[in-house]
Short mmCIF file of C-alpha atoms and ligand atoms in Angstrom, two decimals:
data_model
loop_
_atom_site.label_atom_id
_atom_site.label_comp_id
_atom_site.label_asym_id
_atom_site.label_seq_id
_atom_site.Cartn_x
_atom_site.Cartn_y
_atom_site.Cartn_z
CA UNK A 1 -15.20 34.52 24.10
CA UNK A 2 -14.19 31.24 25.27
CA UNK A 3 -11.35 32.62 27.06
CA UNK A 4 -13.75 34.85 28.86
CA UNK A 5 -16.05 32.07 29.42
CA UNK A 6 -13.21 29.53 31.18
CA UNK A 7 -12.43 32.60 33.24
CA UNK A 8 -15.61 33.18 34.79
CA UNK A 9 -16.45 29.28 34.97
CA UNK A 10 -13.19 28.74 37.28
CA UNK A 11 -14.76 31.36 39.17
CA UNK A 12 -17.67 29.65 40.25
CA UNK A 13 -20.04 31.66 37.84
CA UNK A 14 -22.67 29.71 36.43
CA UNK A 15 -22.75 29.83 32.79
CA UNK A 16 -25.01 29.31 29.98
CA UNK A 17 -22.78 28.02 26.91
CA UNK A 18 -24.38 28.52 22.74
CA UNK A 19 -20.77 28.30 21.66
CA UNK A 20 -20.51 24.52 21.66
CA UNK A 21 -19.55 23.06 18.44
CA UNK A 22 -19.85 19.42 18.98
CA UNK A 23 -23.03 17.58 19.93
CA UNK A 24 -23.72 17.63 23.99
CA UNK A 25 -24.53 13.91 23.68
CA UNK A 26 -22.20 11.18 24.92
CA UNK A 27 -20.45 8.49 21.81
CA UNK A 28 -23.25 5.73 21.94
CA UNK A 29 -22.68 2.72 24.23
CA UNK A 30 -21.66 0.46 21.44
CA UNK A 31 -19.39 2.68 19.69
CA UNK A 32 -17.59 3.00 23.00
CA UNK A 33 -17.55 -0.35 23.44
CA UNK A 34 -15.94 -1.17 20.43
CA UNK A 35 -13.51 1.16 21.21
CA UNK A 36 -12.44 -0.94 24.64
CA UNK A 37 -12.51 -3.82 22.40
CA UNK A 38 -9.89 -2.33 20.13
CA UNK A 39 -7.86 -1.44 22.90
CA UNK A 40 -7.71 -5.34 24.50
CA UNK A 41 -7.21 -6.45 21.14
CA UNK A 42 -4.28 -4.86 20.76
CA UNK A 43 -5.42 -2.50 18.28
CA UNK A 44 -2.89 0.30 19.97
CA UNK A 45 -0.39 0.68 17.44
CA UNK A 46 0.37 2.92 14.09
CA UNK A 47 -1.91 1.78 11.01
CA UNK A 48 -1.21 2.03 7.14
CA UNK A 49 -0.98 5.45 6.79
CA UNK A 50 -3.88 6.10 4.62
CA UNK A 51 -6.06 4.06 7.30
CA UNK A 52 -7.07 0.78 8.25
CA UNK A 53 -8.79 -0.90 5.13
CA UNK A 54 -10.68 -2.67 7.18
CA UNK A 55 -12.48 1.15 7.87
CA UNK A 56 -11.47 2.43 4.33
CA UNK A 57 -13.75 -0.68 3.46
CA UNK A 58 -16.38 0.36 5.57
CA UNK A 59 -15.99 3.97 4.48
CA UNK A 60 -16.41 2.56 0.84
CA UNK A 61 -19.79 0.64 2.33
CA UNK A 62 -21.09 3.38 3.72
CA UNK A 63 -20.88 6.10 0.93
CA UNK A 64 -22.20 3.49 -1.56
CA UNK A 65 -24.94 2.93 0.89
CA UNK A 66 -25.76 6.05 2.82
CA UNK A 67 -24.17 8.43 -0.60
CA UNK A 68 -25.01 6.23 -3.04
CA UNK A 69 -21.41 6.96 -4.34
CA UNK A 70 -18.90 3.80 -5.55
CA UNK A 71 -15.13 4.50 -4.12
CA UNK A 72 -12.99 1.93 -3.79
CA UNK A 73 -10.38 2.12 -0.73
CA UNK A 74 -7.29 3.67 -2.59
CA UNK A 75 -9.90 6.94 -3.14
CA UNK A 76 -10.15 7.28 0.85
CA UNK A 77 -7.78 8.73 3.32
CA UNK A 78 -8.76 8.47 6.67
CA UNK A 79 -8.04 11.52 9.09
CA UNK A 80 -7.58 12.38 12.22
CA UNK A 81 -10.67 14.89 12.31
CA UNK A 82 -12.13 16.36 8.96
CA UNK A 83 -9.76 19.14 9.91
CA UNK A 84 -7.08 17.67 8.74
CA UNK A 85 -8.69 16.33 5.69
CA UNK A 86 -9.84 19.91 4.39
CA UNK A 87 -6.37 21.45 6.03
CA UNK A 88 -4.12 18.53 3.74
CA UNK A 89 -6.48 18.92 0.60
CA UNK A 90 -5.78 22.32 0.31
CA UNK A 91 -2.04 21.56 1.00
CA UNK A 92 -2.31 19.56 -1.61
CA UNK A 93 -4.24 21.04 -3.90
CA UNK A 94 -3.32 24.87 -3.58
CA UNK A 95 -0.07 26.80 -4.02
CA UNK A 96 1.24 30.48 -3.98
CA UNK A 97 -1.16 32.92 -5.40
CA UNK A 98 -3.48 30.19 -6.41
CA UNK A 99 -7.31 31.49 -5.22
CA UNK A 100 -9.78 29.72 -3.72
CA UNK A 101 -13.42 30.73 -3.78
CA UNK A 102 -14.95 30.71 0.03
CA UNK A 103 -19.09 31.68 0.52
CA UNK A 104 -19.57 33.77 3.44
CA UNK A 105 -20.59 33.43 6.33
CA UNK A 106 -17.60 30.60 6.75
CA UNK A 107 -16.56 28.43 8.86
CA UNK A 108 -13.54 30.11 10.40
CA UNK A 109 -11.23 27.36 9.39
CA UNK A 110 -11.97 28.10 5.80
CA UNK A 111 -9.82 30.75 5.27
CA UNK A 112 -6.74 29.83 7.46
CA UNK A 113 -6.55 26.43 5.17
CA UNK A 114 -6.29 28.46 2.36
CA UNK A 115 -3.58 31.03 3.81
CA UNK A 116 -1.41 28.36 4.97
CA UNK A 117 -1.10 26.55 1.57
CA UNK A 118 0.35 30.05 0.61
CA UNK A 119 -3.30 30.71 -1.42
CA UNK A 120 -5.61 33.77 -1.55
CA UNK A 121 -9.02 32.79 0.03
CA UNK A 122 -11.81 34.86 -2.36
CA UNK A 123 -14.82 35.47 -0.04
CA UNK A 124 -18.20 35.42 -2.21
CA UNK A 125 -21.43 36.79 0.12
CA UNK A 126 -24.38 34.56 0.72
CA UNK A 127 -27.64 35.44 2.00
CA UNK A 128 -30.29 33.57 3.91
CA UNK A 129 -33.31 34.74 1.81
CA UNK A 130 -31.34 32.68 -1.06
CA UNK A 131 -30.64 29.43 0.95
CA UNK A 132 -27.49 30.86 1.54
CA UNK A 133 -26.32 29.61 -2.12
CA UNK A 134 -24.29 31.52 -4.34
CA UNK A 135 -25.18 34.05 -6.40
CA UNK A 136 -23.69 32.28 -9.69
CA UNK A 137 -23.30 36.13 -11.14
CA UNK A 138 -20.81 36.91 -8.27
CA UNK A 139 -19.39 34.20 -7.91
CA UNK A 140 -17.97 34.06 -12.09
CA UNK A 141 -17.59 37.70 -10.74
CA UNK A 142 -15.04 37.10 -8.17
CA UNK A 143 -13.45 34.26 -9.88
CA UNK A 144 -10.45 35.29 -11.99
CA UNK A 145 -7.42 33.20 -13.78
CA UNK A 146 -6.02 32.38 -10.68
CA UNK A 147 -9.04 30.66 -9.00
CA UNK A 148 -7.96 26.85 -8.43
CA UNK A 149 -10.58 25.68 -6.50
CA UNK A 150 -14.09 26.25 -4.04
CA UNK A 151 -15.13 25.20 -0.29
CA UNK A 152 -18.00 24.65 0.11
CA UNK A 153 -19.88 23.22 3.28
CA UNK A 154 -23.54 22.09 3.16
CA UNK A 155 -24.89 21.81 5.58
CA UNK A 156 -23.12 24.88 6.76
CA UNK A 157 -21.24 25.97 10.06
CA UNK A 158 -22.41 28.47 11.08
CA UNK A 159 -25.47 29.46 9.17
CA UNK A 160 -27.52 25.91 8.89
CA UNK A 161 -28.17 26.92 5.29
CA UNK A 162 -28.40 23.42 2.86
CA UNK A 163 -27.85 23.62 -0.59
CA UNK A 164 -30.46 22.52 -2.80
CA UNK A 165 -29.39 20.20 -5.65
CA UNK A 166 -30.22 22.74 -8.22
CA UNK A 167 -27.42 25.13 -7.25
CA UNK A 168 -24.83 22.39 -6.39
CA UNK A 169 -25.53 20.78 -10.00
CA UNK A 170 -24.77 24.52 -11.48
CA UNK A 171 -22.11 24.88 -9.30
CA UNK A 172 -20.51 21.53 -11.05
CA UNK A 173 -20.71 22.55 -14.12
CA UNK A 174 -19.03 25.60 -13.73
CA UNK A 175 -16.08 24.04 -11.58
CA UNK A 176 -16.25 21.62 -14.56
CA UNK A 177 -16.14 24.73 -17.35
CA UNK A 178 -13.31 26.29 -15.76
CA UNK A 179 -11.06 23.60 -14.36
CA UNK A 180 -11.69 24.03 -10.59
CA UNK A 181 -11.84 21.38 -7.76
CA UNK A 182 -15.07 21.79 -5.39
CA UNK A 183 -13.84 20.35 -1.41
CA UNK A 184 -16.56 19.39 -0.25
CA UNK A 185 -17.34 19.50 3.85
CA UNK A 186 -20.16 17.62 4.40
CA UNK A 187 -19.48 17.10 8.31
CA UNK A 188 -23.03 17.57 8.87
CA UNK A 189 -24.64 15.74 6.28
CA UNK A 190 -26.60 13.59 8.83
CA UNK A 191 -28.22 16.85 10.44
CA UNK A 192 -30.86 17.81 7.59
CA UNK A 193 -34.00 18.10 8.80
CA UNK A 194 -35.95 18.86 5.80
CA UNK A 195 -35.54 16.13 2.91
CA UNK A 196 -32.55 14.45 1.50
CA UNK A 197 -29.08 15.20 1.73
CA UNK A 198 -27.98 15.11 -1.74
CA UNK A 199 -23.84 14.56 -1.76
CA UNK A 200 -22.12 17.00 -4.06
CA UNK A 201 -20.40 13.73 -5.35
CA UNK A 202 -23.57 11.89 -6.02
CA UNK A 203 -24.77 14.73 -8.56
CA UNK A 204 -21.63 14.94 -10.27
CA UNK A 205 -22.11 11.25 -11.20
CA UNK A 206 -25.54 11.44 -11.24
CA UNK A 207 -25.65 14.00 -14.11
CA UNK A 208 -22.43 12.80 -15.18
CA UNK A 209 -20.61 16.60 -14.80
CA UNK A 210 -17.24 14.95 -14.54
CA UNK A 211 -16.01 17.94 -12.20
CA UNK A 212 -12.97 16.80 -9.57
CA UNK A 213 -14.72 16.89 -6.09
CA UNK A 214 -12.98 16.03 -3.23
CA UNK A 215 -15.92 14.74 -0.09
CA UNK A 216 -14.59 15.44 3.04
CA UNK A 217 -16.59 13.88 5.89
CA UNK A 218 -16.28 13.21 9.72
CA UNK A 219 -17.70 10.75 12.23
CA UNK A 220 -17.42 13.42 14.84
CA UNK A 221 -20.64 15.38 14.61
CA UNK A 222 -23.02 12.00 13.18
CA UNK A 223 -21.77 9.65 16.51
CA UNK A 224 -20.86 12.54 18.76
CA UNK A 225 -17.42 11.32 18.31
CA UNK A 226 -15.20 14.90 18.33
CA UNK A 227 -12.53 13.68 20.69
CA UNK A 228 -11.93 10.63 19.00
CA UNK A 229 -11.04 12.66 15.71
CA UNK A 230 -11.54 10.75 13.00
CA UNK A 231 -12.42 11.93 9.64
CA UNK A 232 -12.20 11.33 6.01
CA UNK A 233 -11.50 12.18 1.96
CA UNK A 234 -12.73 10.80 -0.66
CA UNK A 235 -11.88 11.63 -4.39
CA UNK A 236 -9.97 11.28 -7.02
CA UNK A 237 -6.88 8.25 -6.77
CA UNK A 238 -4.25 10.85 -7.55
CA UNK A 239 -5.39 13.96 -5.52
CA UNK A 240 -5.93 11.12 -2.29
CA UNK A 241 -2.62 9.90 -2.64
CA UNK A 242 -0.54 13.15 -2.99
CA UNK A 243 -2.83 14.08 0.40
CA UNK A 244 -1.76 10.97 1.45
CA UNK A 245 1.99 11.52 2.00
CA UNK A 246 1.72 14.96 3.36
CA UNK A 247 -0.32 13.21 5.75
CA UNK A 248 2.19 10.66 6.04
CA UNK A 249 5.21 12.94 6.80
CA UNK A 250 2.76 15.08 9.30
CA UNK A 251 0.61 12.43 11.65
CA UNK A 252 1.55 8.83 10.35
CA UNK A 253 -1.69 8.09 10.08
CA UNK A 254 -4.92 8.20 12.67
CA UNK A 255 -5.60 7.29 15.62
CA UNK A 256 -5.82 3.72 15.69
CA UNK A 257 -8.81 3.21 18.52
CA UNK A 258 -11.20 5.86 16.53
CA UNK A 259 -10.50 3.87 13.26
CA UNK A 260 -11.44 0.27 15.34
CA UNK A 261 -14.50 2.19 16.87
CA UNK A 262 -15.21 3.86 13.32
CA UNK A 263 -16.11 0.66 11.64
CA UNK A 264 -18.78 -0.22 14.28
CA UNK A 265 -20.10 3.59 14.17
CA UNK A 266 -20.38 3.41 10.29
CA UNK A 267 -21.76 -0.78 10.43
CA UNK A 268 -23.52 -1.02 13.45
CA UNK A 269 -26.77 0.34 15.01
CA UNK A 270 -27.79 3.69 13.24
CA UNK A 271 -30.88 4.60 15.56
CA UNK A 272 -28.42 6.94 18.04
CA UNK A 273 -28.14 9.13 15.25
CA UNK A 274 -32.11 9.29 13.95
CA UNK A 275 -32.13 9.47 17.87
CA UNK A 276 -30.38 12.63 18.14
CA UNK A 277 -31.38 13.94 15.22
CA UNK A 278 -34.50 14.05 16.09
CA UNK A 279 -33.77 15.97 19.96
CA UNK A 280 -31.81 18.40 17.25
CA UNK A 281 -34.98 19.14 15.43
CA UNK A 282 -37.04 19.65 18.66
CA UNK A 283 -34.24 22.11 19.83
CA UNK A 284 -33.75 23.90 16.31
CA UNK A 285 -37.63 24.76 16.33
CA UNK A 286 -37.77 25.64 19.94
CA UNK A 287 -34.72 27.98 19.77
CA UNK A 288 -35.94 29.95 16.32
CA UNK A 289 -39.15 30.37 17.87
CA UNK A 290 -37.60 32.01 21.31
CA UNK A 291 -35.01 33.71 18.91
CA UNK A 292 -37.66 35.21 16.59
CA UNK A 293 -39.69 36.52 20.08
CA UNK A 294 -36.73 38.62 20.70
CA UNK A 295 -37.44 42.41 20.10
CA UNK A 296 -36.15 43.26 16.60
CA UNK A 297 -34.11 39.66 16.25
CA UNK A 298 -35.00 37.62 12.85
CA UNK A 299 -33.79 34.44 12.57
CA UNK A 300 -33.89 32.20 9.55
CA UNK A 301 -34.80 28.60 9.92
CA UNK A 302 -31.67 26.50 9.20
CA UNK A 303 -32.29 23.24 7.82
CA UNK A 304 -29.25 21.45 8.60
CA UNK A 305 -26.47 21.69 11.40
CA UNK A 306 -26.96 22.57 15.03
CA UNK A 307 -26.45 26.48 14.79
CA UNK A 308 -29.10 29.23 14.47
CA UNK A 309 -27.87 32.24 13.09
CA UNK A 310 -29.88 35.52 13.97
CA UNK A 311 -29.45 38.73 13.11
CA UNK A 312 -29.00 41.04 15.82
CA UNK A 313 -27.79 43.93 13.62
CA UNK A 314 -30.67 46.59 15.21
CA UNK A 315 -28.19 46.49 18.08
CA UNK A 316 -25.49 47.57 17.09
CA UNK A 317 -24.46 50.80 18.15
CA UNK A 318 -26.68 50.67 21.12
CA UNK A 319 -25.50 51.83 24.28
CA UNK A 320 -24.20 49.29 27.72
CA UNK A 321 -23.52 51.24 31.01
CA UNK A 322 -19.90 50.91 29.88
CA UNK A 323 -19.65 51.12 26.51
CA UNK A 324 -20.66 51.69 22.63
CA UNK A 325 -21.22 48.10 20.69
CA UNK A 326 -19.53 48.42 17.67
CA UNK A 327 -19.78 45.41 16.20
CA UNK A 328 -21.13 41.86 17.34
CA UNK A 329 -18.03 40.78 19.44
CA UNK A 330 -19.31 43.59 21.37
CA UNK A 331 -22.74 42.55 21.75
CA UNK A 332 -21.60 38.95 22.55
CA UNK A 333 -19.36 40.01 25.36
CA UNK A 334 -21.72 42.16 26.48
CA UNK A 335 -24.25 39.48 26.43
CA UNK A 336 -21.85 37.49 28.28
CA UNK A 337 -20.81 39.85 30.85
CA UNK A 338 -23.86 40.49 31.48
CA UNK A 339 -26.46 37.36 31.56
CA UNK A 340 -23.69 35.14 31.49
CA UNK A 341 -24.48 33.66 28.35
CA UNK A 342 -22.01 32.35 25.92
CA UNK A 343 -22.41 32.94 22.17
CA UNK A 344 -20.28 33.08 19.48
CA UNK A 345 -20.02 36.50 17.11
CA UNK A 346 -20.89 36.19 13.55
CA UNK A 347 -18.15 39.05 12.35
CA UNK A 348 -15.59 36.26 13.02
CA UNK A 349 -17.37 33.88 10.07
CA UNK A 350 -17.27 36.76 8.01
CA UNK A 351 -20.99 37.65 8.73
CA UNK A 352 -21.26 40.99 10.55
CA UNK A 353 -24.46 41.88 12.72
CA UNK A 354 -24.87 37.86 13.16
CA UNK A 355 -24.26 35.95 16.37
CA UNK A 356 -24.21 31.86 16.31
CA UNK A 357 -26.04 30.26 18.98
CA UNK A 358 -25.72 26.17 18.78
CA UNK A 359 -28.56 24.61 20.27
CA UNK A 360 -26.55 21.11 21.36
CA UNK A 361 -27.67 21.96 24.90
CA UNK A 362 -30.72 20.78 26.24
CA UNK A 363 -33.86 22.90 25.76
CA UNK A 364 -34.00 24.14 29.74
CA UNK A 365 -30.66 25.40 29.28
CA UNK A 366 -31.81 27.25 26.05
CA UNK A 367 -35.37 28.89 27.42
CA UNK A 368 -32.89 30.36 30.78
CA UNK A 369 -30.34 31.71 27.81
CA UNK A 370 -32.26 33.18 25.58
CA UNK A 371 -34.84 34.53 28.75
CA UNK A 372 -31.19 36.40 30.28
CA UNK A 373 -30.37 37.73 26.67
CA UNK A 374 -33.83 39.30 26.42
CA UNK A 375 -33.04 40.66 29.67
CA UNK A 376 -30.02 42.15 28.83
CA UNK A 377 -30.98 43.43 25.57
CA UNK A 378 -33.75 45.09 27.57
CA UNK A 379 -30.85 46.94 29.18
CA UNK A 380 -29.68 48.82 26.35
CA UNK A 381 -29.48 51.88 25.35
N1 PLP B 1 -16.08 21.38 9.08
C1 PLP B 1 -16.94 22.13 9.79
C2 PLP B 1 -17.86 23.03 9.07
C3 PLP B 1 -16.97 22.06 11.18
O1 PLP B 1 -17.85 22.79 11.87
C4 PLP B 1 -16.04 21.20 11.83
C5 PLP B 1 -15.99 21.14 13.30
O2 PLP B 1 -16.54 21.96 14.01
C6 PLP B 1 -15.18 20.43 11.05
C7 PLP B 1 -15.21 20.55 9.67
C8 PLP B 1 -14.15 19.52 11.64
O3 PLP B 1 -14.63 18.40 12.27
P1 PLP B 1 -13.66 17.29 12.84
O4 PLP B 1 -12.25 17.73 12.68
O5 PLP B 1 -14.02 17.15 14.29
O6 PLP B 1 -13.95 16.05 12.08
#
């Protein structure tokens, strides 16, 4: 779809883009700033490879603070992106034949991690009438000698489904029962808009589980910081280090700038992000309700993120001028094609009859894109 999409933009064609996954927001001023700073100060060189610990400190501030969660540095590893974090812990972590429990919808990533560490990624379904938590049931179901481990990503890409603490507390204690690690991908813990974000971490401690969980988190989505790429791990001493120097042998270490910059996102002035979570909220609301007016679309509420995830499954099989849509990469390049609208088909997270729409635009752009889908759905037959 994006390929399509760059196409037509270099053509002129004016384009309406849902696909984005990074906040539409500029890094704030002072983050920036600090950035420059780094740069004069000669901060432009490699770093210990596990990060600076000048920001491993600050990491360890801010999940005791924020997480309520006591690390100290040698349990961090900074990254460059929360990619790389989830990609090296299941390097790490995983080997040949080894399976690893994924809940679907996924984030696409999800399942190439697990492939390239030579592991078998197990999908267990989700649903949005249930939170889009595991069914415990299935999930013991699915889960065989071989599982090693779980991914789990609250909130979640693409769905916007949170967790609540009841079914990450039962999910510890099974990881706990049968000797699997939980990864963690909290990316998005910042973007709840309905009560706490509960770490999987904190409850672990807080009701004393004892399961391994490795957090992975990223300042990329909280400070609109995606193309500075910095993310992190936290867990376990032995698990960070053996992630560590896989890291070591692959990148050195991150990019010394974002790590600089990272200290003042994580210490300084938190209103940009209560600032943009709050233009989120407005956006989420405004999009479900122009979602839901859609003829025969029903879309959930999601309570974390920056993705809605309708259901657009009464189309399938209807009719274009051109063709039959089979499935919802159909629809969305139909939908593209046609109103010039960019969205992203849910069969590619594992969640056919589903298209993602992110709402990081602004909320003119999303009353013209949802008014030209309605259009084109109109056009159907
Ligand atoms: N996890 C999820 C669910 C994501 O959606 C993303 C980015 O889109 C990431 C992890 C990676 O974030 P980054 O590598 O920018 O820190």
């Amino acid at each position: 779809m994006a390929t399509i999409a760059a196409e037509m933009k270099s053509k002129g064609i004016d384009l309406i883009n849902f696909s984005v996954g990074e906040p539409d927001f500029n890094t704030p001023e002072h983050i920036i700033k600090a950035g420059k700073l780094a740069m004069d100060k000669g901060y432009t060189k490699y770093t210990a490879g596990p990060g600076m610990i000048e920001f491993r400190e600050a990491i360890c501030d801010k999940l005791e603070r924020e997480n309520n969660i006591v690390y100290n540095s040698e349990s961090i590893l900074v990254s460059n992106g929360e990619k790389q974090s989830l990609y090296t812990a299941c390097q790490a972590l995983f080997d040949k034949g080894d399976e690893v429990i994924i809940c679907k919808p996924y984030w696409v990533s999800f399942p190439e991690f697990v492939h390239m560490a030579d592991a078998i990624p197990v999908m267990v379904k989700t649903k949005s009438k249930h939170n889009y938590e595991v069914d415990f049931h299935d999930l013991l179901n699915q889960a065989s000698s071989k599982t090693k481990g779980i991914i789990i990503n609250t909130p979640s890409n693409p769905t916007g489904g949170v967790w609540s603490d009841d079914a990450l507390i039962e999910l510890l204690k099974i990881a706990k029962m049968n000797n699997w690690v939980i990864i963690s991908d909290e990316c998005y813990e910042r973007l709840v808009y309905n009560g706490q974000f509960n770490s999987t971490e904190k409850l672990n401690r807080t009701y004393n589980i004892g399961a391994t969980v490795i957090t992975c988190m990223s300042l990329s989505k909280t400070y609109a910081m995606t193309g500075w790429r910095i993310g992190y791990s936290a867990g376990p001493q032995k698990i960070i280090k053996a992630m560590s120097k896989l890291q070591g042998q692959a990148t050195s270490c991150a990019n010394s700038i974002g790590q600089f910059a990272g200290i003042e996102a994580l210490n300084g002035d938190q209103k940009c992000v209560n600032e943009m979570l709050t233009l989120f909220k407005q956006r989420r609301d405004y999009i479900v309700k122009l979602l839901n007016e859609l003829p025969e679309i029903t879309c959930p509420v999601p309570q974390g993120a920056f993705y809605a995830f309708p259901d657009f499954s009464h189309y399938l099989n209807r009719r274009s001028e051109e063709k039959l849509l089979q499935d919802t990469f159909d629809i969305s390049e139909y939908i593209l094609s046609l109103a010039n609208v960019v969205t992203v088909p849910g069969d590619g997270f594992g969640a056919p009859g589903h298209i993602r729409f992110s709402y990081a635009t602004n909320k003119k752009n999303i009353k013209k894109g949802i008014m030209k889908v309605r259009r084109a759905l109109e056009k159907l037959i």
